[in-house]
mmCIF file of C-alpha atoms in Angstrom:
data_model
loop_
_atom_site.group_PDB
_atom_site.id
_atom_site.type_symbol
_atom_site.label_atom_id
_atom_site.label_comp_id
_atom_site.label_asym_id
_atom_site.label_seq_id
_atom_site.Cartn_x
_atom_site.Cartn_y
_atom_site.Cartn_z
ATOM 1 C CA UNK A 825 -29.793 66.083 69.521
ATOM 2 C CA UNK A 826 -27.618 68.374 67.475
ATOM 3 C CA UNK A 827 -26.830 69.337 63.889
ATOM 4 C CA UNK A 828 -23.248 68.856 62.735
ATOM 5 C CA UNK A 829 -21.955 69.761 59.296
ATOM 6 C CA UNK A 830 -20.104 67.136 57.251
ATOM 7 C CA UNK A 831 -17.713 69.763 55.858
ATOM 8 C CA UNK A 832 -15.194 72.092 57.478
ATOM 9 C CA UNK A 833 -15.853 75.845 57.442
ATOM 10 C CA UNK A 834 -12.586 77.351 58.624
ATOM 11 C CA UNK A 835 -12.025 80.418 56.459
ATOM 12 C CA UNK A 836 -13.338 82.748 53.728
ATOM 13 C CA UNK A 837 -12.903 80.202 50.927
ATOM 14 C CA UNK A 838 -14.922 77.584 52.804
ATOM 15 C CA UNK A 839 -17.588 80.166 53.590
ATOM 16 C CA UNK A 840 -17.842 81.141 49.918
ATOM 17 C CA UNK A 841 -18.159 77.521 48.860
ATOM 18 C CA UNK A 842 -20.650 76.327 51.448
ATOM 19 C CA UNK A 843 -22.672 79.501 51.907
ATOM 20 C CA UNK A 844 -22.910 82.472 49.575
ATOM 21 C CA UNK A 845 -22.221 82.534 46.640
ATOM 22 C CA UNK A 846 -21.674 78.765 46.452
ATOM 23 C CA UNK A 847 -25.140 77.727 47.517
ATOM 24 C CA UNK A 848 -26.693 79.860 44.793
ATOM 25 C CA UNK A 849 -25.156 77.582 42.191
ATOM 26 C CA UNK A 850 -26.581 74.567 43.973
ATOM 27 C CA UNK A 851 -30.012 76.188 44.076
ATOM 28 C CA UNK A 852 -29.888 76.736 40.315
ATOM 29 C CA UNK A 853 -28.882 73.115 39.744
ATOM 30 C CA UNK A 854 -31.755 71.828 41.859
ATOM 31 C CA UNK A 855 -34.220 74.072 40.044
ATOM 32 C CA UNK A 856 -33.026 72.659 36.720
ATOM 33 C CA UNK A 857 -32.741 69.049 37.899
ATOM 34 C CA UNK A 858 -34.675 68.070 41.062
ATOM 35 C CA UNK A 859 -32.773 64.768 41.315
ATOM 36 C CA UNK A 860 -29.761 66.775 42.523
ATOM 37 C CA UNK A 861 -31.626 67.242 45.805
ATOM 38 C CA UNK A 862 -31.543 63.559 46.671
ATOM 39 C CA UNK A 863 -27.954 63.101 45.539
ATOM 40 C CA UNK A 864 -26.242 66.086 47.100
ATOM 41 C CA UNK A 865 -28.255 67.466 50.027
ATOM 42 C CA UNK A 866 -29.312 66.319 53.483
ATOM 43 C CA UNK A 867 -32.521 64.928 51.979
ATOM 44 C CA UNK A 868 -30.663 61.813 50.821
ATOM 45 C CA UNK A 869 -30.104 60.643 54.389
ATOM 46 C CA UNK A 870 -32.947 62.302 56.301
ATOM 47 C CA UNK A 871 -36.080 60.826 57.859
ATOM 48 C CA UNK A 872 -38.944 62.737 59.475
ATOM 49 C CA UNK A 873 -40.304 60.991 62.577
ATOM 50 C CA UNK A 874 -43.874 62.256 62.867
ATOM 51 C CA UNK A 875 -46.046 61.716 65.954
ATOM 52 C CA UNK A 876 -49.049 63.399 67.535
ATOM 53 C CA UNK A 877 -48.462 61.529 70.807
ATOM 54 C CA UNK A 878 -51.906 59.953 70.746
ATOM 55 C CA UNK A 879 -50.678 56.367 71.268
ATOM 56 C CA UNK A 880 -47.360 56.863 72.996
ATOM 57 C CA UNK A 881 -45.545 53.640 73.921
ATOM 58 C CA UNK A 882 -47.710 51.869 76.496
ATOM 59 C CA UNK A 883 -48.731 55.194 78.032
ATOM 60 C CA UNK A 884 -51.622 55.998 75.720
ATOM 61 C CA UNK A 885 -52.529 59.562 74.745
ATOM 62 C CA UNK A 886 -49.868 61.878 76.185
ATOM 63 C CA UNK A 887 -49.925 64.629 73.561
ATOM 64 C CA UNK A 888 -47.333 65.967 71.112
ATOM 65 C CA UNK A 889 -45.035 67.584 73.702
ATOM 66 C CA UNK A 890 -44.606 64.296 75.549
ATOM 67 C CA UNK A 891 -43.901 62.611 72.219
ATOM 68 C CA UNK A 892 -40.840 64.756 71.513
ATOM 69 C CA UNK A 893 -38.365 62.969 73.837
ATOM 70 C CA UNK A 894 -39.584 59.589 72.587
ATOM 71 C CA UNK A 895 -39.050 60.622 68.968
ATOM 72 C CA UNK A 896 -35.621 62.006 69.895
ATOM 73 C CA UNK A 897 -34.753 58.607 71.333
ATOM 74 C CA UNK A 898 -35.773 56.953 68.089
ATOM 75 C CA UNK A 899 -33.732 59.464 66.115
ATOM 76 C CA UNK A 900 -30.709 58.630 68.263
ATOM 77 C CA UNK A 901 -31.125 54.916 67.482
ATOM 78 C CA UNK A 902 -31.421 55.543 63.748
ATOM 79 C CA UNK A 903 -28.150 57.457 63.873
ATOM 80 C CA UNK A 904 -26.390 54.927 66.114
ATOM 81 C CA UNK A 905 -27.317 51.800 64.205
ATOM 82 C CA UNK A 906 -27.842 52.960 60.605
ATOM 83 C CA UNK A 907 -26.168 56.397 60.332
ATOM 84 C CA UNK A 908 -29.526 57.888 59.310
ATOM 85 C CA UNK A 909 -30.249 61.515 60.225
ATOM 86 C CA UNK A 910 -33.747 61.711 61.705
ATOM 87 C CA UNK A 911 -35.767 64.698 62.876
ATOM 88 C CA UNK A 912 -38.637 64.599 65.413
ATOM 89 C CA UNK A 913 -41.788 66.396 64.239
ATOM 90 C CA UNK A 914 -44.728 66.525 66.661
ATOM 91 C CA UNK A 915 -47.755 68.371 65.206
ATOM 92 C CA UNK A 916 -50.457 69.703 67.517
ATOM 93 C CA UNK A 917 -53.388 69.013 65.199
ATOM 94 C CA UNK A 918 -54.695 65.456 65.052
ATOM 95 C CA UNK A 919 -57.151 65.765 62.215
ATOM 96 C CA UNK A 920 -56.077 63.409 59.399
ATOM 97 C CA UNK A 921 -56.350 66.218 56.841
ATOM 98 C CA UNK A 922 -54.072 68.436 58.942
ATOM 99 C CA UNK A 923 -51.525 65.705 59.620
ATOM 100 C CA UNK A 924 -51.356 64.800 55.951
ATOM 101 C CA UNK A 925 -50.999 68.446 54.962
ATOM 102 C CA UNK A 926 -48.247 69.048 57.520
ATOM 103 C CA UNK A 927 -46.188 66.091 56.340
ATOM 104 C CA UNK A 928 -46.689 66.975 52.685
ATOM 105 C CA UNK A 929 -45.618 70.571 53.338
ATOM 106 C CA UNK A 930 -42.385 69.351 54.954
ATOM 107 C CA UNK A 931 -41.646 66.378 52.707
ATOM 108 C CA UNK A 932 -39.220 68.226 50.417
ATOM 109 C CA UNK A 933 -36.594 68.033 53.153
ATOM 110 C CA UNK A 934 -36.796 64.269 53.705
ATOM 111 C CA UNK A 935 -35.991 61.054 51.899
ATOM 112 C CA UNK A 936 -38.509 59.035 53.931
ATOM 113 C CA UNK A 937 -41.285 59.484 56.493
ATOM 114 C CA UNK A 938 -41.605 57.491 59.738
ATOM 115 C CA UNK A 939 -45.069 57.709 61.327
ATOM 116 C CA UNK A 940 -44.977 56.855 65.010
ATOM 117 C CA UNK A 941 -47.354 56.515 67.969
ATOM 118 C CA UNK A 942 -50.460 57.762 66.133
ATOM 119 C CA UNK A 943 -53.649 56.135 67.408
ATOM 120 C CA UNK A 944 -55.773 53.778 65.313
ATOM 121 C CA UNK A 945 -57.809 54.097 63.208
ATOM 122 C CA UNK A 946 -56.441 57.550 62.325
ATOM 123 C CA UNK A 947 -52.988 56.077 61.668
ATOM 124 C CA UNK A 948 -54.359 53.898 58.842
ATOM 125 C CA UNK A 949 -55.954 56.868 57.089
ATOM 126 C CA UNK A 950 -52.882 59.089 57.422
ATOM 127 C CA UNK A 951 -50.465 56.407 56.231
ATOM 128 C CA UNK A 952 -52.500 55.383 53.205
ATOM 129 C CA UNK A 953 -53.080 58.945 52.067
ATOM 130 C CA UNK A 954 -49.410 59.847 52.416
ATOM 131 C CA UNK A 955 -48.390 56.716 50.530
ATOM 132 C CA UNK A 956 -50.660 57.788 47.688
ATOM 133 C CA UNK A 957 -49.724 61.476 47.690
ATOM 134 C CA UNK A 958 -45.946 61.482 48.307
ATOM 135 C CA UNK A 959 -43.075 60.232 46.166
ATOM 136 C CA UNK A 960 -40.987 59.130 49.172
ATOM 137 C CA UNK A 961 -41.597 55.989 51.277
ATOM 138 C CA UNK A 962 -43.898 56.215 54.302
ATOM 139 C CA UNK A 963 -43.350 53.654 57.058
ATOM 140 C CA UNK A 964 -45.600 53.398 60.117
ATOM 141 C CA UNK A 965 -43.305 51.614 62.545
ATOM 142 C CA UNK A 966 -46.023 50.630 65.018
ATOM 143 C CA UNK A 967 -47.607 48.653 62.202
ATOM 144 C CA UNK A 968 -44.879 47.406 59.923
ATOM 145 C CA UNK A 969 -41.858 47.381 62.227
ATOM 146 C CA UNK A 970 -43.801 45.227 64.673
ATOM 147 C CA UNK A 971 -45.045 42.920 61.920
ATOM 148 C CA UNK A 972 -41.568 42.365 60.467
ATOM 149 C CA UNK A 973 -40.064 41.600 63.888
ATOM 150 C CA UNK A 974 -42.899 39.207 64.748
ATOM 151 C CA UNK A 975 -42.710 37.361 61.427
ATOM 152 C CA UNK A 976 -38.929 36.959 61.708
ATOM 153 C CA UNK A 977 -39.190 35.579 65.245
ATOM 154 C CA UNK A 978 -42.076 33.328 64.255
ATOM 155 C CA UNK A 979 -40.169 31.856 61.307
ATOM 156 C CA UNK A 980 -37.389 30.749 63.657
ATOM 157 C CA UNK A 981 -39.817 29.531 66.312
ATOM 158 C CA UNK A 982 -41.587 27.383 63.713
ATOM 159 C CA UNK A 983 -38.261 25.813 62.713
ATOM 160 C CA UNK A 984 -37.557 24.883 66.324
ATOM 161 C CA UNK A 985 -40.987 23.334 66.827
ATOM 162 C CA UNK A 986 -41.143 21.543 63.476
ATOM 163 C CA UNK A 987 -43.999 23.507 61.925
ATOM 164 C CA UNK A 988 -44.749 25.020 58.511
ATOM 165 C CA UNK A 989 -46.654 28.307 58.115
ATOM 166 C CA UNK A 990 -49.525 26.781 56.152
ATOM 167 C CA UNK A 991 -50.157 24.216 58.876
ATOM 168 C CA UNK A 992 -49.883 26.606 61.835
ATOM 169 C CA UNK A 993 -52.842 28.095 63.696
ATOM 170 C CA UNK A 994 -52.256 31.617 65.023
ATOM 171 C CA UNK A 995 -54.290 33.686 67.475
ATOM 172 C CA UNK A 996 -53.565 37.420 67.598
ATOM 173 C CA UNK A 997 -54.726 39.527 70.540
ATOM 174 C CA UNK A 998 -55.096 43.135 69.419
ATOM 175 C CA UNK A 999 -56.784 44.517 66.310
ATOM 176 C CA UNK A 1000 -55.174 47.963 66.324
ATOM 177 C CA UNK A 1001 -52.212 49.183 64.289
ATOM 178 C CA UNK A 1002 -49.825 46.384 65.296
ATOM 179 C CA UNK A 1003 -52.318 43.517 65.304
ATOM 180 C CA UNK A 1004 -53.764 44.459 61.931
ATOM 181 C CA UNK A 1005 -50.337 44.708 60.303
ATOM 182 C CA UNK A 1006 -49.131 41.445 61.839
ATOM 183 C CA UNK A 1007 -52.199 39.655 60.466
ATOM 184 C CA UNK A 1008 -51.770 41.169 57.008
ATOM 185 C CA UNK A 1009 -48.087 40.235 56.826
ATOM 186 C CA UNK A 1010 -48.722 36.671 58.010
ATOM 187 C CA UNK A 1011 -51.289 36.277 55.242
ATOM 188 C CA UNK A 1012 -48.628 37.420 52.790
ATOM 189 C CA UNK A 1013 -46.176 34.876 54.208
ATOM 190 C CA UNK A 1014 -48.121 31.670 53.450
ATOM 191 C CA UNK A 1015 -50.141 31.478 56.666
ATOM 192 C CA UNK A 1016 -53.667 30.348 55.776
ATOM 193 C CA UNK A 1017 -56.574 32.734 56.264
ATOM 194 C CA UNK A 1018 -58.741 30.106 57.959
ATOM 195 C CA UNK A 1019 -56.011 29.434 60.535
ATOM 196 C CA UNK A 1020 -55.292 33.051 61.523
ATOM 197 C CA UNK A 1021 -57.694 34.455 64.145
ATOM 198 C CA UNK A 1022 -57.691 38.048 65.415
ATOM 199 C CA UNK A 1023 -59.303 39.092 68.706
ATOM 200 C CA UNK A 1024 -60.120 42.498 70.151
ATOM 201 C CA UNK A 1025 -61.557 43.378 73.559
ATOM 202 C CA UNK A 1026 -64.909 41.967 72.424
ATOM 203 C CA UNK A 1027 -63.497 38.583 71.449
ATOM 204 C CA UNK A 1028 -62.933 36.890 68.093
ATOM 205 C CA UNK A 1029 -63.396 39.000 64.957
ATOM 206 C CA UNK A 1030 -65.820 37.417 62.522
ATOM 207 C CA UNK A 1031 -68.178 38.638 59.813
ATOM 208 C CA UNK A 1032 -71.193 38.426 62.066
ATOM 209 C CA UNK A 1033 -69.970 41.286 64.269
ATOM 210 C CA UNK A 1034 -70.620 45.008 63.696
ATOM 211 C CA UNK A 1035 -67.074 46.330 63.145
ATOM 212 C CA UNK A 1036 -65.179 49.431 62.014
ATOM 213 C CA UNK A 1037 -63.547 49.477 58.580
ATOM 214 C CA UNK A 1038 -60.131 48.010 59.489
ATOM 215 C CA UNK A 1039 -61.592 45.370 61.786
ATOM 216 C CA UNK A 1040 -64.164 44.517 59.143
ATOM 217 C CA UNK A 1041 -61.326 43.826 56.689
ATOM 218 C CA UNK A 1042 -59.692 41.555 59.259
ATOM 219 C CA UNK A 1043 -62.955 39.714 59.845
ATOM 220 C CA UNK A 1044 -63.333 39.147 56.103
ATOM 221 C CA UNK A 1045 -59.739 37.979 55.520
ATOM 222 C CA UNK A 1046 -58.971 35.972 58.663
ATOM 223 C CA UNK A 1047 -60.897 33.243 60.484
ATOM 224 C CA UNK A 1048 -62.253 32.185 57.083
ATOM 225 C CA UNK A 1049 -65.358 30.127 57.542
ATOM 226 C CA UNK A 1050 -65.936 31.613 60.991
ATOM 227 C CA UNK A 1051 -64.820 28.460 62.807
ATOM 228 C CA UNK A 1052 -63.496 30.487 65.743
ATOM 229 C CA UNK A 1053 -66.078 32.215 67.931
ATOM 230 C CA UNK A 1054 -66.280 33.577 71.445
ATOM 231 C CA UNK A 1055 -63.510 34.962 73.624
ATOM 232 C CA UNK A 1056 -59.736 35.118 73.289
ATOM 233 C CA UNK A 1057 -59.522 32.195 75.706
ATOM 234 C CA UNK A 1058 -61.902 30.184 73.524
ATOM 235 C CA UNK A 1059 -59.807 30.903 70.426
ATOM 236 C CA UNK A 1060 -56.628 29.677 72.136
ATOM 237 C CA UNK A 1061 -57.910 26.112 72.540
ATOM 238 C CA UNK A 1062 -55.448 23.898 70.557
ATOM 239 C CA UNK A 1063 -53.835 26.938 68.876
ATOM 240 C CA UNK A 1064 -50.165 26.617 67.916
ATOM 241 C CA UNK A 1065 -49.212 30.286 68.299
ATOM 242 C CA UNK A 1066 -50.336 33.210 70.443
ATOM 243 C CA UNK A 1067 -49.254 36.738 69.461
ATOM 244 C CA UNK A 1068 -50.195 39.464 71.925
ATOM 245 C CA UNK A 1069 -50.011 43.110 70.852
ATOM 246 C CA UNK A 1070 -52.732 44.409 73.161
ATOM 247 C CA UNK A 1071 -52.681 44.791 76.948
ATOM 248 C CA UNK A 1072 -51.006 43.135 79.907
ATOM 249 C CA UNK A 1073 -52.557 40.531 82.161
ATOM 250 C CA UNK A 1074 -55.175 39.127 79.789
ATOM 251 C CA UNK A 1075 -54.201 35.470 80.223
ATOM 252 C CA UNK A 1076 -52.856 33.048 82.799
ATOM 253 C CA UNK A 1077 -50.980 29.778 82.701
ATOM 254 C CA UNK A 1078 -54.179 27.755 82.465
ATOM 255 C CA UNK A 1079 -55.049 29.535 79.194
ATOM 256 C CA UNK A 1080 -51.667 28.616 77.723
ATOM 257 C CA UNK A 1081 -52.108 25.030 78.886
ATOM 258 C CA UNK A 1082 -55.126 24.772 76.552
ATOM 259 C CA UNK A 1083 -52.932 25.470 73.517
ATOM 260 C CA UNK A 1084 -51.343 22.783 71.329
ATOM 261 C CA UNK A 1085 -48.234 20.861 72.381
ATOM 262 C CA UNK A 1086 -44.967 22.784 71.941
ATOM 263 C CA UNK A 1087 -46.911 26.045 71.776
ATOM 264 C CA UNK A 1088 -45.334 29.386 70.852
ATOM 265 C CA UNK A 1089 -46.273 32.420 72.960
ATOM 266 C CA UNK A 1090 -45.363 36.012 72.053
ATOM 267 C CA UNK A 1091 -46.674 38.321 74.798
ATOM 268 C CA UNK A 1092 -45.465 41.680 73.526
ATOM 269 C CA UNK A 1093 -47.438 44.193 75.602
ATOM 270 C CA UNK A 1094 -45.133 46.517 77.560
ATOM 271 C CA UNK A 1095 -44.212 46.754 80.340
ATOM 272 C CA UNK A 1096 -46.519 43.886 81.369
ATOM 273 C CA UNK A 1097 -47.015 41.073 78.841
ATOM 274 C CA UNK A 1098 -50.432 39.578 78.131
ATOM 275 C CA UNK A 1099 -49.399 36.544 80.180
ATOM 276 C CA UNK A 1100 -46.716 36.177 82.832
ATOM 277 C CA UNK A 1101 -43.667 34.757 80.995
ATOM 278 C CA UNK A 1102 -42.818 32.290 83.750
ATOM 279 C CA UNK A 1103 -46.369 30.966 83.838
ATOM 280 C CA UNK A 1104 -46.400 30.706 80.047
ATOM 281 C CA UNK A 1105 -43.072 28.848 80.009
ATOM 282 C CA UNK A 1106 -44.573 26.070 82.117
ATOM 283 C CA UNK A 1107 -46.769 25.086 79.181
ATOM 284 C CA UNK A 1108 -45.201 26.621 76.022
ATOM 285 C CA UNK A 1109 -42.078 25.552 74.142
ATOM 286 C CA UNK A 1110 -41.045 29.105 73.215
ATOM 287 C CA UNK A 1111 -41.913 32.339 75.007
ATOM 288 C CA UNK A 1112 -41.022 35.836 73.805
ATOM 289 C CA UNK A 1113 -41.812 39.321 75.109
ATOM 290 C CA UNK A 1114 -41.124 42.930 74.252
ATOM 291 C CA UNK A 1115 -38.932 43.365 77.334
ATOM 292 C CA UNK A 1116 -35.164 43.776 77.237
ATOM 293 C CA UNK A 1117 -34.662 41.978 80.566
ATOM 294 C CA UNK A 1118 -36.041 38.654 79.307
ATOM 295 C CA UNK A 1119 -34.974 36.241 76.519
ATOM 296 C CA UNK A 1120 -36.336 36.712 73.011
ATOM 297 C CA UNK A 1121 -37.051 40.429 73.031
ATOM 298 C CA UNK A 1122 -39.163 41.170 69.966
ATOM 299 C CA UNK A 1123 -38.811 44.899 69.434
ATOM 300 C CA UNK A 1124 -39.073 47.292 66.495
ATOM 301 C CA UNK A 1125 -35.499 48.466 67.025
ATOM 302 C CA UNK A 1126 -34.472 45.218 65.335
ATOM 303 C CA UNK A 1127 -36.179 46.463 62.186
ATOM 304 C CA UNK A 1128 -36.416 50.197 61.615
ATOM 305 C CA UNK A 1129 -32.695 51.110 61.377
ATOM 306 C CA UNK A 1130 -32.025 48.580 58.623
ATOM 307 C CA UNK A 1131 -35.392 49.282 57.019
ATOM 308 C CA UNK A 1132 -34.707 52.991 56.602
ATOM 309 C CA UNK A 1133 -31.113 52.391 55.542
ATOM 310 C CA UNK A 1134 -32.419 50.175 52.748
ATOM 311 C CA UNK A 1135 -35.190 52.569 51.744
ATOM 312 C CA UNK A 1136 -32.819 55.530 51.519
ATOM 313 C CA UNK A 1137 -30.027 53.631 49.773
ATOM 314 C CA UNK A 1138 -32.378 52.198 47.156
ATOM 315 C CA UNK A 1139 -34.242 55.441 46.474
ATOM 316 C CA UNK A 1140 -37.520 53.567 46.886
ATOM 317 C CA UNK A 1141 -40.694 55.591 46.416
ATOM 318 C CA UNK A 1142 -42.888 53.457 48.684
ATOM 319 C CA UNK A 1143 -42.856 50.550 51.120
ATOM 320 C CA UNK A 1144 -44.169 47.282 49.665
ATOM 321 C CA UNK A 1145 -45.167 43.949 51.170
ATOM 322 C CA UNK A 1146 -42.265 42.369 49.282
ATOM 323 C CA UNK A 1147 -39.857 44.665 51.142
ATOM 324 C CA UNK A 1148 -41.400 43.762 54.499
ATOM 325 C CA UNK A 1149 -41.176 40.039 53.766
ATOM 326 C CA UNK A 1150 -37.583 40.416 52.618
ATOM 327 C CA UNK A 1151 -36.690 42.355 55.769
ATOM 328 C CA UNK A 1152 -38.304 39.666 57.940
ATOM 329 C CA UNK A 1153 -36.338 36.927 56.224
ATOM 330 C CA UNK A 1154 -33.085 38.852 56.602
ATOM 331 C CA UNK A 1155 -33.791 39.415 60.286
ATOM 332 C CA UNK A 1156 -34.585 35.738 60.852
ATOM 333 C CA UNK A 1157 -31.436 34.637 59.017
ATOM 334 C CA UNK A 1158 -29.205 36.942 61.078
ATOM 335 C CA UNK A 1159 -29.602 34.676 64.106
ATOM 336 C CA UNK A 1160 -27.521 32.047 62.300
ATOM 337 C CA UNK A 1161 -27.592 28.283 62.650
ATOM 338 C CA UNK A 1162 -27.020 28.137 66.411
ATOM 339 C CA UNK A 1163 -30.301 29.718 67.520
ATOM 340 C CA UNK A 1164 -32.324 28.019 70.244
ATOM 341 C CA UNK A 1165 -35.586 28.436 72.150
ATOM 342 C CA UNK A 1166 -34.203 31.456 74.041
ATOM 343 C CA UNK A 1167 -32.526 33.040 71.001
ATOM 344 C CA UNK A 1168 -35.028 33.233 68.155
ATOM 345 C CA UNK A 1169 -34.068 36.820 67.267
ATOM 346 C CA UNK A 1170 -30.638 38.462 67.223
ATOM 347 C CA UNK A 1171 -29.463 41.222 69.502
ATOM 348 C CA UNK A 1172 -29.891 44.692 68.083
ATOM 349 C CA UNK A 1173 -26.118 44.978 68.504
ATOM 350 C CA UNK A 1174 -25.503 41.909 66.311
ATOM 351 C CA UNK A 1175 -22.879 42.579 63.688
ATOM 352 C CA UNK A 1176 -24.365 42.571 60.223
ATOM 353 C CA UNK A 1177 -27.994 43.027 61.301
ATOM 354 C CA UNK A 1178 -28.565 46.479 59.786
ATOM 355 C CA UNK A 1179 -26.641 45.745 56.556
ATOM 356 C CA UNK A 1180 -28.569 42.491 56.080
ATOM 357 C CA UNK A 1181 -31.948 44.196 56.419
ATOM 358 C CA UNK A 1182 -30.854 47.118 54.269
ATOM 359 C CA UNK A 1183 -29.675 44.800 51.501
ATOM 360 C CA UNK A 1184 -32.880 42.787 51.678
ATOM 361 C CA UNK A 1185 -35.058 45.889 51.439
ATOM 362 C CA UNK A 1186 -32.978 47.373 48.615
ATOM 363 C CA UNK A 1187 -33.120 44.110 46.644
ATOM 364 C CA UNK A 1188 -36.902 43.968 47.019
ATOM 365 C CA UNK A 1189 -37.154 47.625 45.967
ATOM 366 C CA UNK A 1190 -35.460 46.812 42.646
ATOM 367 C CA UNK A 1191 -38.171 44.266 41.915
ATOM 368 C CA UNK A 1192 -40.976 46.762 42.527
#
């Protein structure tokens, strides 16, 4: 990572313009009109990537120092794909009050905030408070980037298998940051509450269980009527779709065989999916993973570059469900008309992917 100026500083005149006394005039202008900051400084194209390292990739709690190279990698991708300048910030304190205060203290320098690899349920508290207390958009990629990528892939998978969202039964394994956000976005995309079931390590979420706040919300808004009970395996019986955002090795081919005909299986745990892809493919019509060495890689990198490009370009103050739905539709459409069971999402290198998402997000921002 490095900082490179966009202007040349080759002699005394350049120094006077871009340092003293020139910057004093800019400071006065900002003091008189704060909107100058977004138009004419680095803030207009800058994102803070904030992580405490408590839920790092598939490694778990590795701490803030270990998070730094991961956040640098994400910053590199934002620059490569969307020309967004991003800065890794890895606070030591994990208390929600401290994390919120740290981000708020630094927010003047940034046009958007990307929360990353912060463990649930703390991530929900931090995100919601920052959304309420900042005037720049806050995007928790583990939640919303995953949900957008999953919804886009699912839209195309449903087309290939002749299904409509309202008639599709979905079982989600994982009730943390990703699973919760996937469920919420599906409910906003015409999937019916009684046909969406969320499972955690204790089995199906339902209102009869003693649950934490986020899981309690899921129990109240999914599995309406409590028709699904028991284990993850029980919930999969005759289900159309399985979405795994939990842990590897939870299922085997026999579990997939119990699903509906032409089933759709997204085993997104990394590096080991919830079910072996080859075993799943013996019984499912479409199989996707989070791995780059297999077909249908569903990964957040498909989403966050275009998402932040759109947020920054539109000057949006917050991330809305409408923006997420618009981004998912743009991502799904980028595949084109020639998609098939092994190509339900585009490559991250696909021409037009980032502009399409950015335009979709910006259009939705105008409606907010």
